[in-house]
XYZ file of C-alpha atoms in Angstrom:
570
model
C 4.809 148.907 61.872
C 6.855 146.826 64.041
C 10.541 146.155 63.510
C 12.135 142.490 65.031
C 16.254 142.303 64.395
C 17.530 138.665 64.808
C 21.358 137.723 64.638
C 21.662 134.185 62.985
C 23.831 131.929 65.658
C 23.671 134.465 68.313
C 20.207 135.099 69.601
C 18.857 132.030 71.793
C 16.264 131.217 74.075
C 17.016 128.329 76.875
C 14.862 125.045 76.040
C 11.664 124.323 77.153
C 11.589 121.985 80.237
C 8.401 120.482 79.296
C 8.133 119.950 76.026
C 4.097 118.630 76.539
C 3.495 121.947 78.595
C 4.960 123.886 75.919
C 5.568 127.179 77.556
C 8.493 129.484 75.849
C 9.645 131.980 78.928
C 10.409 135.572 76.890
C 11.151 136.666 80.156
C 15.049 135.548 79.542
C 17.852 137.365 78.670
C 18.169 137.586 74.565
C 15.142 136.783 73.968
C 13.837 140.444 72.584
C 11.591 140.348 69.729
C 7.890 140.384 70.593
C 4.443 142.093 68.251
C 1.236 142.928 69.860
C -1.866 143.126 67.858
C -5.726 143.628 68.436
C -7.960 141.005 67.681
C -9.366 140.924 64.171
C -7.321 143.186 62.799
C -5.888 142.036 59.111
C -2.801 143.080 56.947
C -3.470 146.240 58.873
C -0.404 144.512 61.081
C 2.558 144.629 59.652
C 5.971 143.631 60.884
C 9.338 144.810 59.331
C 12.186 142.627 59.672
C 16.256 142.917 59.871
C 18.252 139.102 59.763
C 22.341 139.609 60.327
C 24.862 137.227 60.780
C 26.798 136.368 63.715
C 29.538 138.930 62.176
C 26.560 141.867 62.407
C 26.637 141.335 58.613
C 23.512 141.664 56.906
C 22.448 138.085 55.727
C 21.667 137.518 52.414
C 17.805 136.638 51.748
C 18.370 136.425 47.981
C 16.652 133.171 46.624
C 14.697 132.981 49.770
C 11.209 132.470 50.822
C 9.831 133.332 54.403
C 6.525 131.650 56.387
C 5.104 132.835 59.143
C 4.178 129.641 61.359
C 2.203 129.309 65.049
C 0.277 127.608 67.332
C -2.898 130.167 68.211
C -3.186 130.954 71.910
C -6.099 128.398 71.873
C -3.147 125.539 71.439
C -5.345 124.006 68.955
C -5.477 125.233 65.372
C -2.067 126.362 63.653
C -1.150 129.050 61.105
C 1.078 128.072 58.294
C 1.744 131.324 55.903
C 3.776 131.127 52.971
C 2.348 134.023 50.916
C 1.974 137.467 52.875
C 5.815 137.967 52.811
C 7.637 141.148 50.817
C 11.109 140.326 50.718
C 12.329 144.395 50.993
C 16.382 144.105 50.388
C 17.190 140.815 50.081
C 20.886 141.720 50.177
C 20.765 143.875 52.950
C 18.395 141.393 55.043
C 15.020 143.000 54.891
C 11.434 141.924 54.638
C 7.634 142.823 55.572
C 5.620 140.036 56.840
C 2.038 140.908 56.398
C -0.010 139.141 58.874
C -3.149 137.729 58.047
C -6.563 138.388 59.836
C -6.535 134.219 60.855
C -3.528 135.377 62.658
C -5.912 137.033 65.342
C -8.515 135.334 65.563
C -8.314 134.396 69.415
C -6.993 136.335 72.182
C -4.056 135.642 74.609
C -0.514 134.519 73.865
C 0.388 132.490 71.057
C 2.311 129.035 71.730
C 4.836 129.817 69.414
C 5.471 131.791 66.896
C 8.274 132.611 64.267
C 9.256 133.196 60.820
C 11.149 130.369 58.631
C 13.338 131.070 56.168
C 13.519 128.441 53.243
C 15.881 128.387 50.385
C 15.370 125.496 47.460
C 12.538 123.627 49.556
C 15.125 123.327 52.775
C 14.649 125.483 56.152
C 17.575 127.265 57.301
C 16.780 129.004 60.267
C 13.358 129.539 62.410
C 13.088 133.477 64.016
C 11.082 132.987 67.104
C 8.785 136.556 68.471
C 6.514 136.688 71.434
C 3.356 136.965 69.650
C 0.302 138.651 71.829
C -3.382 139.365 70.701
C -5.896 141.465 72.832
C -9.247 140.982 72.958
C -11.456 142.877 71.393
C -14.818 142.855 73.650
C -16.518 145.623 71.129
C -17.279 143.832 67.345
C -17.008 139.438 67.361
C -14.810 138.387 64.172
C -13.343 134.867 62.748
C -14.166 131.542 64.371
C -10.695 130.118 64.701
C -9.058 127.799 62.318
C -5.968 126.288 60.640
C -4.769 128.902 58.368
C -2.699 126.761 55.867
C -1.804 128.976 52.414
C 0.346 126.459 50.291
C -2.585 123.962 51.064
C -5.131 126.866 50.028
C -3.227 127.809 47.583
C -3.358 124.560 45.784
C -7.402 123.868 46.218
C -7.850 127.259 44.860
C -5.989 125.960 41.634
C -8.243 122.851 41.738
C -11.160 124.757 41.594
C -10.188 126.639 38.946
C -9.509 123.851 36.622
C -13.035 122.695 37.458
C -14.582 125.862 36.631
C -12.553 126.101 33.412
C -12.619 122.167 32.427
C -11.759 121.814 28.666
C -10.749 119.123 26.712
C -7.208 119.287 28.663
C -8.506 117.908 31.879
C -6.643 114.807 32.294
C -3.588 116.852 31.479
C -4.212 119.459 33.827
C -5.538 117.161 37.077
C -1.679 114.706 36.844
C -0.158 118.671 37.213
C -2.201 118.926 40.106
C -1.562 116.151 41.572
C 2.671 116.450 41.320
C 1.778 119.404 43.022
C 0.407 118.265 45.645
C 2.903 115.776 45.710
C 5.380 118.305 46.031
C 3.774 120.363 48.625
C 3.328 117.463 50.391
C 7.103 115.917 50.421
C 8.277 119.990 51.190
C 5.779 119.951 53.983
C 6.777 116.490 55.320
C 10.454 118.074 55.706
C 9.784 120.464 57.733
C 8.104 118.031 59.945
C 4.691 119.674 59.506
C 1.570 117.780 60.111
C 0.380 116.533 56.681
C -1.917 113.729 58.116
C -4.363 116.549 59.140
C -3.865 118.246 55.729
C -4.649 115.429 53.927
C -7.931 114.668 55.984
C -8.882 118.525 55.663
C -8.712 117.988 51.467
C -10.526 114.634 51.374
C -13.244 116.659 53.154
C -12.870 120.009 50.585
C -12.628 117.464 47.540
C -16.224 115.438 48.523
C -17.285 119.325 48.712
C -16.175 119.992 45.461
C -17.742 116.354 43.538
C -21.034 117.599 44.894
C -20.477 120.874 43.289
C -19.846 119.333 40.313
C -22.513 117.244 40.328
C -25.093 119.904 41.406
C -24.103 122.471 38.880
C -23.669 120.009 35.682
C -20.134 121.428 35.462
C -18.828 118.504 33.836
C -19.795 115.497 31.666
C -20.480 112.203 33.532
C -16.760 111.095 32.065
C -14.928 113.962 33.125
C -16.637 113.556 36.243
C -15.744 110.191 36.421
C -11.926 111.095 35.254
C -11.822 113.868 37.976
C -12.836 111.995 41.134
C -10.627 108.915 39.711
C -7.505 110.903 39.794
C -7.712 112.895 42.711
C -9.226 109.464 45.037
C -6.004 107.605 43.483
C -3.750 110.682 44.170
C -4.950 111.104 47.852
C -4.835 107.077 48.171
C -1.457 107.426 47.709
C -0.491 110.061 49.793
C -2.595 108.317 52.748
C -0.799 104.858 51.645
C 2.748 106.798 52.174
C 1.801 108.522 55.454
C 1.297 105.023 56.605
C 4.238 103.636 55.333
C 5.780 106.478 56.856
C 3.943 105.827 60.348
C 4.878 102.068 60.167
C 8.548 103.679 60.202
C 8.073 105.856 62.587
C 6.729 102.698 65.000
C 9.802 100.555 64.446
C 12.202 103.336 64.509
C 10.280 104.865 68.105
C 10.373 100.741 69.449
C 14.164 100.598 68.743
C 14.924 103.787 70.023
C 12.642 102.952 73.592
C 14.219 99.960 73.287
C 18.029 101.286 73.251
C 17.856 102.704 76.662
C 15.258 100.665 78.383
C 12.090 101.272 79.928
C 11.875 102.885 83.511
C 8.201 101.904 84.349
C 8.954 97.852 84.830
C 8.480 97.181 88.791
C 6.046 100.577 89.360
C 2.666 98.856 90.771
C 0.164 99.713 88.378
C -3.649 101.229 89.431
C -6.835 99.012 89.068
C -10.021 100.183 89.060
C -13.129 99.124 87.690
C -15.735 100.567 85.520
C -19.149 100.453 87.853
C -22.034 99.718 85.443
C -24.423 100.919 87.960
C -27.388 101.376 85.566
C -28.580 98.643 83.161
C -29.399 99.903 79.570
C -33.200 98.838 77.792
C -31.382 97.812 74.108
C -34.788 98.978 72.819
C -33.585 102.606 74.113
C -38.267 102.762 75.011
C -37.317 102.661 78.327
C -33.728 103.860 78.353
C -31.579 103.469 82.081
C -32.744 102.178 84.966
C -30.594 102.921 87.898
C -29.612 99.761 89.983
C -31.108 100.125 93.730
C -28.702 101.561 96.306
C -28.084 98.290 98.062
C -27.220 96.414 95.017
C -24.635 98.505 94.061
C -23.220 98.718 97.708
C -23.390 94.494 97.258
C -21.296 94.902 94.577
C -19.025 97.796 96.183
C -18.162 95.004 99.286
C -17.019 92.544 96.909
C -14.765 95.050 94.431
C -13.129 97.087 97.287
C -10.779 94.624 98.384
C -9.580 93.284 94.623
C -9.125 97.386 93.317
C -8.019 100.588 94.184
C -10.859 102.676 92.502
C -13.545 102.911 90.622
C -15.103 104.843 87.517
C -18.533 105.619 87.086
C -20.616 105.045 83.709
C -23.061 107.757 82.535
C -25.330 107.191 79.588
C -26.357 109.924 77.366
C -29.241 109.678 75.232
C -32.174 110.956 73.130
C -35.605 109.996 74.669
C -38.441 112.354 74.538
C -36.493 114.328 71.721
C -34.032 115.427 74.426
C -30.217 114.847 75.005
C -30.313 113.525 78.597
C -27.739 111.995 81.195
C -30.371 108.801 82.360
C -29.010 108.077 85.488
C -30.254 108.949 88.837
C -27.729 110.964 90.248
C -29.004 110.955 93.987
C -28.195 107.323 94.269
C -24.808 107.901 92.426
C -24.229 110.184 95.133
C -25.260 108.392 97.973
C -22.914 105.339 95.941
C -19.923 107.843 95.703
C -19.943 108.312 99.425
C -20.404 104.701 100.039
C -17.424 103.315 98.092
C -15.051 106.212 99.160
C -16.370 104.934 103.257
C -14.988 101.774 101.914
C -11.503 102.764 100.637
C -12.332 103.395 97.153
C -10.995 106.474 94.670
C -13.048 107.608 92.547
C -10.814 106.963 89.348
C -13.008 108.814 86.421
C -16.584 110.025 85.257
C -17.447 108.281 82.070
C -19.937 109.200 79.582
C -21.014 106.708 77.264
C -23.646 107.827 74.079
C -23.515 105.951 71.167
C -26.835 108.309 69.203
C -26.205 107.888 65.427
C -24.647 110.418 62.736
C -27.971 110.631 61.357
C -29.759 111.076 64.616
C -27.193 113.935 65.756
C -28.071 115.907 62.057
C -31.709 115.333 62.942
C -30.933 116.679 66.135
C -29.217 119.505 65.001
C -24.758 118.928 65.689
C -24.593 122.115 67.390
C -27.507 121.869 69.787
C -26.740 118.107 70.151
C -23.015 119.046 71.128
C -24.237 122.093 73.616
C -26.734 119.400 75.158
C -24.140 116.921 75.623
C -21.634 119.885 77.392
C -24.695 121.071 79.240
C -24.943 116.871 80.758
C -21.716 116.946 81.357
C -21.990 120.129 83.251
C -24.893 118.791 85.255
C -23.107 115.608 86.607
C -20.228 117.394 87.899
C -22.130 120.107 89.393
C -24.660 117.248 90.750
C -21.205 114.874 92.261
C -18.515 117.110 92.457
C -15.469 115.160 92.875
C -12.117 117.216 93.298
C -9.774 116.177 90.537
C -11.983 113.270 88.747
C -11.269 113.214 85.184
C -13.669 113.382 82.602
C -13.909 110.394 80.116
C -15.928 111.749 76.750
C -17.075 110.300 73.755
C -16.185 106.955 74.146
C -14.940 105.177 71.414
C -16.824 107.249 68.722
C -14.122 108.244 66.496
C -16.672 109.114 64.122
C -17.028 112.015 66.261
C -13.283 112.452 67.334
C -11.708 111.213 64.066
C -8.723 112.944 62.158
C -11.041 112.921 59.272
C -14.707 113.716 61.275
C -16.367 116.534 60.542
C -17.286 116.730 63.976
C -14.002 116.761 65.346
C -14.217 120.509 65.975
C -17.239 120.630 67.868
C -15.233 117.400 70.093
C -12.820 119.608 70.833
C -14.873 123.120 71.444
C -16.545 120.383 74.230
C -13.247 119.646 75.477
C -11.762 123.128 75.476
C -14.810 124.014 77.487
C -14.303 121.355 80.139
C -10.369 122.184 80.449
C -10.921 125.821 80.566
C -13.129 125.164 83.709
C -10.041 122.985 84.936
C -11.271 119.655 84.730
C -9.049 116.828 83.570
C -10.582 115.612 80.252
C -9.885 112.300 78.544
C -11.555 110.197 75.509
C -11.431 106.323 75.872
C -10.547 105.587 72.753
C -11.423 102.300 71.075
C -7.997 100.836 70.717
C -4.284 101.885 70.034
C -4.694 102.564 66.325
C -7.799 104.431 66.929
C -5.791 106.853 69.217
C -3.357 107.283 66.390
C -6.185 107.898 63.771
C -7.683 110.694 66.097
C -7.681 114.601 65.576
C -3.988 115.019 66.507
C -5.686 118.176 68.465
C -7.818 116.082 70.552
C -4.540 113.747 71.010
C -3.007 117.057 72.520
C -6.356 117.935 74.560
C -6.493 114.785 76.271
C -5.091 114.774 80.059
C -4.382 110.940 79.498
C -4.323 107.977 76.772
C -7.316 105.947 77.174
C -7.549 102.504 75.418
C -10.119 100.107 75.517
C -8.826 97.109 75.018
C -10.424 93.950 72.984
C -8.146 92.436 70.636
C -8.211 89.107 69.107
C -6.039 86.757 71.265
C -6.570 83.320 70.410
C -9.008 80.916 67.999
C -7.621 77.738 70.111
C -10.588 77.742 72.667
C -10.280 75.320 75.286
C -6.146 74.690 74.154
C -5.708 78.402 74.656
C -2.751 78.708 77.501
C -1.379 81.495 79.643
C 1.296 81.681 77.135
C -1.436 82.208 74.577
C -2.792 84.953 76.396
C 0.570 87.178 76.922
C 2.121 86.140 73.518
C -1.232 87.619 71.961
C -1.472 90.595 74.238
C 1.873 91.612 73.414
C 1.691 91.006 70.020
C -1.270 93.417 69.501
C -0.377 96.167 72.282
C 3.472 96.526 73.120
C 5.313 98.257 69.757
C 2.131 100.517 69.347
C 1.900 101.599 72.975
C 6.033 101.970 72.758
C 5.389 104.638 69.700
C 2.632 106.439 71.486
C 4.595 106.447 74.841
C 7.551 108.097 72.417
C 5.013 110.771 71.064
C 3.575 111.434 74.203
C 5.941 110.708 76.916
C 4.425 112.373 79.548
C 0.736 111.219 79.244
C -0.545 108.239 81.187
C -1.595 105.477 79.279
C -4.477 103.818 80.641
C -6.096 100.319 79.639
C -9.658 102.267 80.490
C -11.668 98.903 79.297
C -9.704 95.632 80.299
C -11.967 92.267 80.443
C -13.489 89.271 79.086
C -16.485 86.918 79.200
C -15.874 83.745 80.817
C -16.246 81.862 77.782
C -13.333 79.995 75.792
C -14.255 81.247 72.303
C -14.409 84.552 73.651
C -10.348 84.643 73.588
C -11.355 85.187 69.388
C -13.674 87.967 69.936
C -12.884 89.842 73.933
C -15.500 92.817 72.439
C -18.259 90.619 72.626
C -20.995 90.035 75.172
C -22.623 86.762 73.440
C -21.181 83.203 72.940
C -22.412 79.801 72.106
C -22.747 77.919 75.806
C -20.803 74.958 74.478
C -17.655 76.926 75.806
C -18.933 78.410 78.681
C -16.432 78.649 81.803
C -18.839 78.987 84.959
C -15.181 78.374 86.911
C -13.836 81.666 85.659
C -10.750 80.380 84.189
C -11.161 82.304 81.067
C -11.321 85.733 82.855
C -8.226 84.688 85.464
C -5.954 83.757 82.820
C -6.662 86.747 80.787
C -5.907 89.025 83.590
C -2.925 87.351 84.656
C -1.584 87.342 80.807
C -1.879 91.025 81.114
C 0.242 91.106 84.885
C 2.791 88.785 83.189
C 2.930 90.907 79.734
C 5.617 93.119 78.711
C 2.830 95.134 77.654
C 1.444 96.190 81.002
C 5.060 97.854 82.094
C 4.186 100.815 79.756
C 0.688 101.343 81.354
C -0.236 103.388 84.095
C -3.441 101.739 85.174
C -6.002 99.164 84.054
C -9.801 99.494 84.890
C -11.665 96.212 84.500
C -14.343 95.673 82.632
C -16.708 92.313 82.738
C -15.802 92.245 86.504
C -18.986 90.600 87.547
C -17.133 87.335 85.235
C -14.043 87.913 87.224
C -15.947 87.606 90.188
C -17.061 84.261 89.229
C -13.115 83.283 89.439
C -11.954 82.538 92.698
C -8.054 82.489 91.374
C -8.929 85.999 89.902
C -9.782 87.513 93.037
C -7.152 85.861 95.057
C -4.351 87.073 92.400
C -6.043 90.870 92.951
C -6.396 90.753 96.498
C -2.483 89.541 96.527
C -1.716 92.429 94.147
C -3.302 95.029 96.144
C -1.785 93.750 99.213
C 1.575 94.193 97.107
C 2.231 90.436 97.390
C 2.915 90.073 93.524
């Protein structure tokens, strides 16, 4: 057994300089306290505990509670352990923590790690420890996971009042639910993340309705009376996370706001997304690549406008294989031909839009190992020193908070950053970013919007004004809160672009209008990019990468205003 001694308002470790590299130095003076364990091992580990005051007095753990909280060294799942404490001498300062097997379920240093003490729902004070687990190369054990026992706790007690349902179950499901209530508002306190909680129970609950429904544990009305309380008791909770978040957004805007923002006059990246390949929509024929010398065509007109570009890669199922439909030899010969002409290569981007139900016929973890195994191939096939890697693009049925497949996301993405590649998701807008695995938000090397909102319904009346007023209106105090979460992260407009069409300022996502407001001067696209150049919105971006360039090629004030803003003109 290991024994930790902390004094209370003496012991101290200096802050962490980067707070989104989170890297905790135990290297410094006072900061003594470390436990080593094998992997796999369980309540085998245990670790004794002394807490003093600053006056070497023993401090008093009466009334008190202790959790054991980390981040696993896979700085993805979290452990959150409220149960395997043994409070020893509570006058005298003294406990047991016995860790649980989750604890060690992956090798190499934890993120952080340390005890909380809480007293009447309240945290006084955190005890940080250097927390180390070794491999163990000889026997495999746990797959890794969120380890989270006041949420386990409480499902435990849910399924126990299905499996004992009597005539008290209304009575016994509005305990439940203060409970959860309860756990919920303690959790929130503490500032622990309850949004990924509350995803992980809708998930355990649909589990548990098809148990129910399976085994004929209840009558169709308490059936009916169970999944009504429970959807209106997690409805609520998700209705005050978002009030909560809505808070959060004006409080994060005010705060940005307060001291100003430092990004105004910093010239911004363009790039643009090369569709080299055209797509068969019947998916019989899948990608054609476009010949060499039409994408060279295409590479004399862009290279003067942009910076970079970013290459599109299509992933599909044809011939009941996952393949990557491009031909790579041209990309190649492409790659080399743009960077001859002054071009970065700003980002590998994988596009794959195969169905839920297509992916389950598949198989999810062959489809997901296919989909790696592409990813390898292109980058093995063009290797390009320092090119991100732009994933699942905008399928946040695959990447959502509350996906099942969110996991096997970020197993892809672990891969790819363990190998050191930058990896990124384009996700499908601001909010969508926000709704994502808040893992996968930590993964990513960059924020990655594509950006299509609604603008304006006034068609041919619609003004630059128009265009800034409604970019702003639908980008800046989102962006503001994301730049406050993640202030380090670039945040990239990874789809920027429009149809030259009037109507299309109603609907920028769409590829199809009525010709009665067709633009063949390119006005549309011009004043949409200049909107964005003129927008308080673009100061908190790092880059744009257009999209629908071949319509801003049609506008020859568009490609005057990029040439000037390449030139550094405007």
């Amino acid at each position: 057994m290991q024994t930790l001694t902390y004094t209370i308002g003496k012991d101290r470790r200096a802050l962490v300089k980067d707070i989104q590299n989170f890297t905790i130095d135990f290297n410094d003076q006072g900061v003594n306290n470390w436990v080593q364990a094998r992997q796999y091992e369980r309540s085998m580990r245990q670790v004794f505990v002394n807490v003093k005051n600053e006056d070497d007095s023993s401090f008093d753990l009466t009334g008190c509670n202790v959790w054991f909280e980390g981040v696993l060294p896979d700085k993805t799942h979290k452990i959150l352990d409220a149960k395997h404490a043994v409070i020893l001498d509570a006058q005298n300062g003294q406990f047991r923590f016995d860790m649980p097997a989750q604890a060690f379920a992956v090798a190499g240093s934890y993120v952080q790690a340390f005890f909380r003490i809480v007293r009447d729902g309240q945290s006084i004070t955190t005890l940080e420890f250097d927390l180390e687990v070794l491999a163990d190369k000889v026997i495999s054990g746990l797959i890794p996971s969120d380890y989270i026992t006041p949420f386990d706790d409480l499902y435990d007690q849910l399924e126990q009042i299905v499996n004992n349902a009597d005539g008290k179950l209304q009575d016994k499901l509005t305990e439940w639910n203060q409970k959860l209530q309860n756990l919920f508002d303690t959790l929130n306190k503490m500032g622990t993340d309850t949004q990924t909680l509350l995803q992980t129970l809708q998930n355990r609950i649909a589990e548990l309705e098809e148990k129910i429904k399976q085994d004929g544990l209840f009558t169709q009305a308490e059936a009916d009376t169970f999944k009504q309380t429970i959807t209106n008791q997690v409805k609520a909770l998700t209705d005050q996370l978002t009030n909560s978040l809505g808070q959060k957004i004006d409080a994060a805007v005010a705060e940005v706001k307060s001291y100003g923002l430092t990004t105004t006059n910093i010239r911004k990246q363009i790039s643009y997304n090369g569709y080299w390949s055209n797509l068969d929509q019947s998916h019989s024929g899948g990608v054609y690549t476009s010949s060499l010398d039409s994408i060279k065509n295409e590479i004399d007109q862009m290279a003067p406008l942009v910076d970079g570009v970013t290459l599109l890669f299509h992933q599909y199922i044809t011939g009941g294989k996952l393949v990557v439909l491009e031909d790579l030899d041209t990309f190649k010969q492409a790659i080399d031909y743009a960077k001859s002409k002054g071009l970065i290569i700003a980002g590998y981007k994988f596009h794959c839009t195969t169905s839920i139900d297509d992916i389950k016929s598949y198989g999810v973890s062959e489809f997901f190992a296919d989909y790696k195994a592409n990813v390898d191939e292109v980058t093995s096939t063009l290797p390009e020193a320092g090119v991100p890697l732009i994933l699942f693009n905008e399928r946040g049925d695959l990447y959502g908070a509350t996906s099942p497949y969110a996991g096997n996301v970020r197993s892809v993405m672990q891969d790819l950053v363990s190998a050191t590649f930058k990896v990124d998701i384009s996700f499908q807008s601001l909010q969508d970013f926000i709704s994502a695995d808040p893992h996968v938000q930590d993964i990513v090397d960059a924020i990655m919007i594509n950006s299509y909102e609604r603008i304006s319904d006034k068609n041919f009346e619609t003004t630059l004004p128009d265009v800034i007023t409604g970019i702003d209106g639908n980008f800046y105090n989102l962006a503001l809160y994301i730049h406050s979460l993640y202030p380090h992260k670039p945040l990239v407009m990874s789809e920027f672009g429009i149809k030259n069409n009037w109507a299309a300022f109603d609907e920028p996502w769409s590829w199809e209008f009525s010709s009665v407001y067709d633009d063949p001067a390119g006005t549309v696209s011009y004043l949409y990019l200049r909107g964005l150049m003129q927008s308080e919105t673009i100061k908190l971006f790092d880059g744009v990468w257009l999209w629908f360039y071949a319509d801003l090629l049609q506008s020859e004030a568009g490609k005057d205003y990029l040439r000037a803003y390449k030139k550094g003109v405007i």
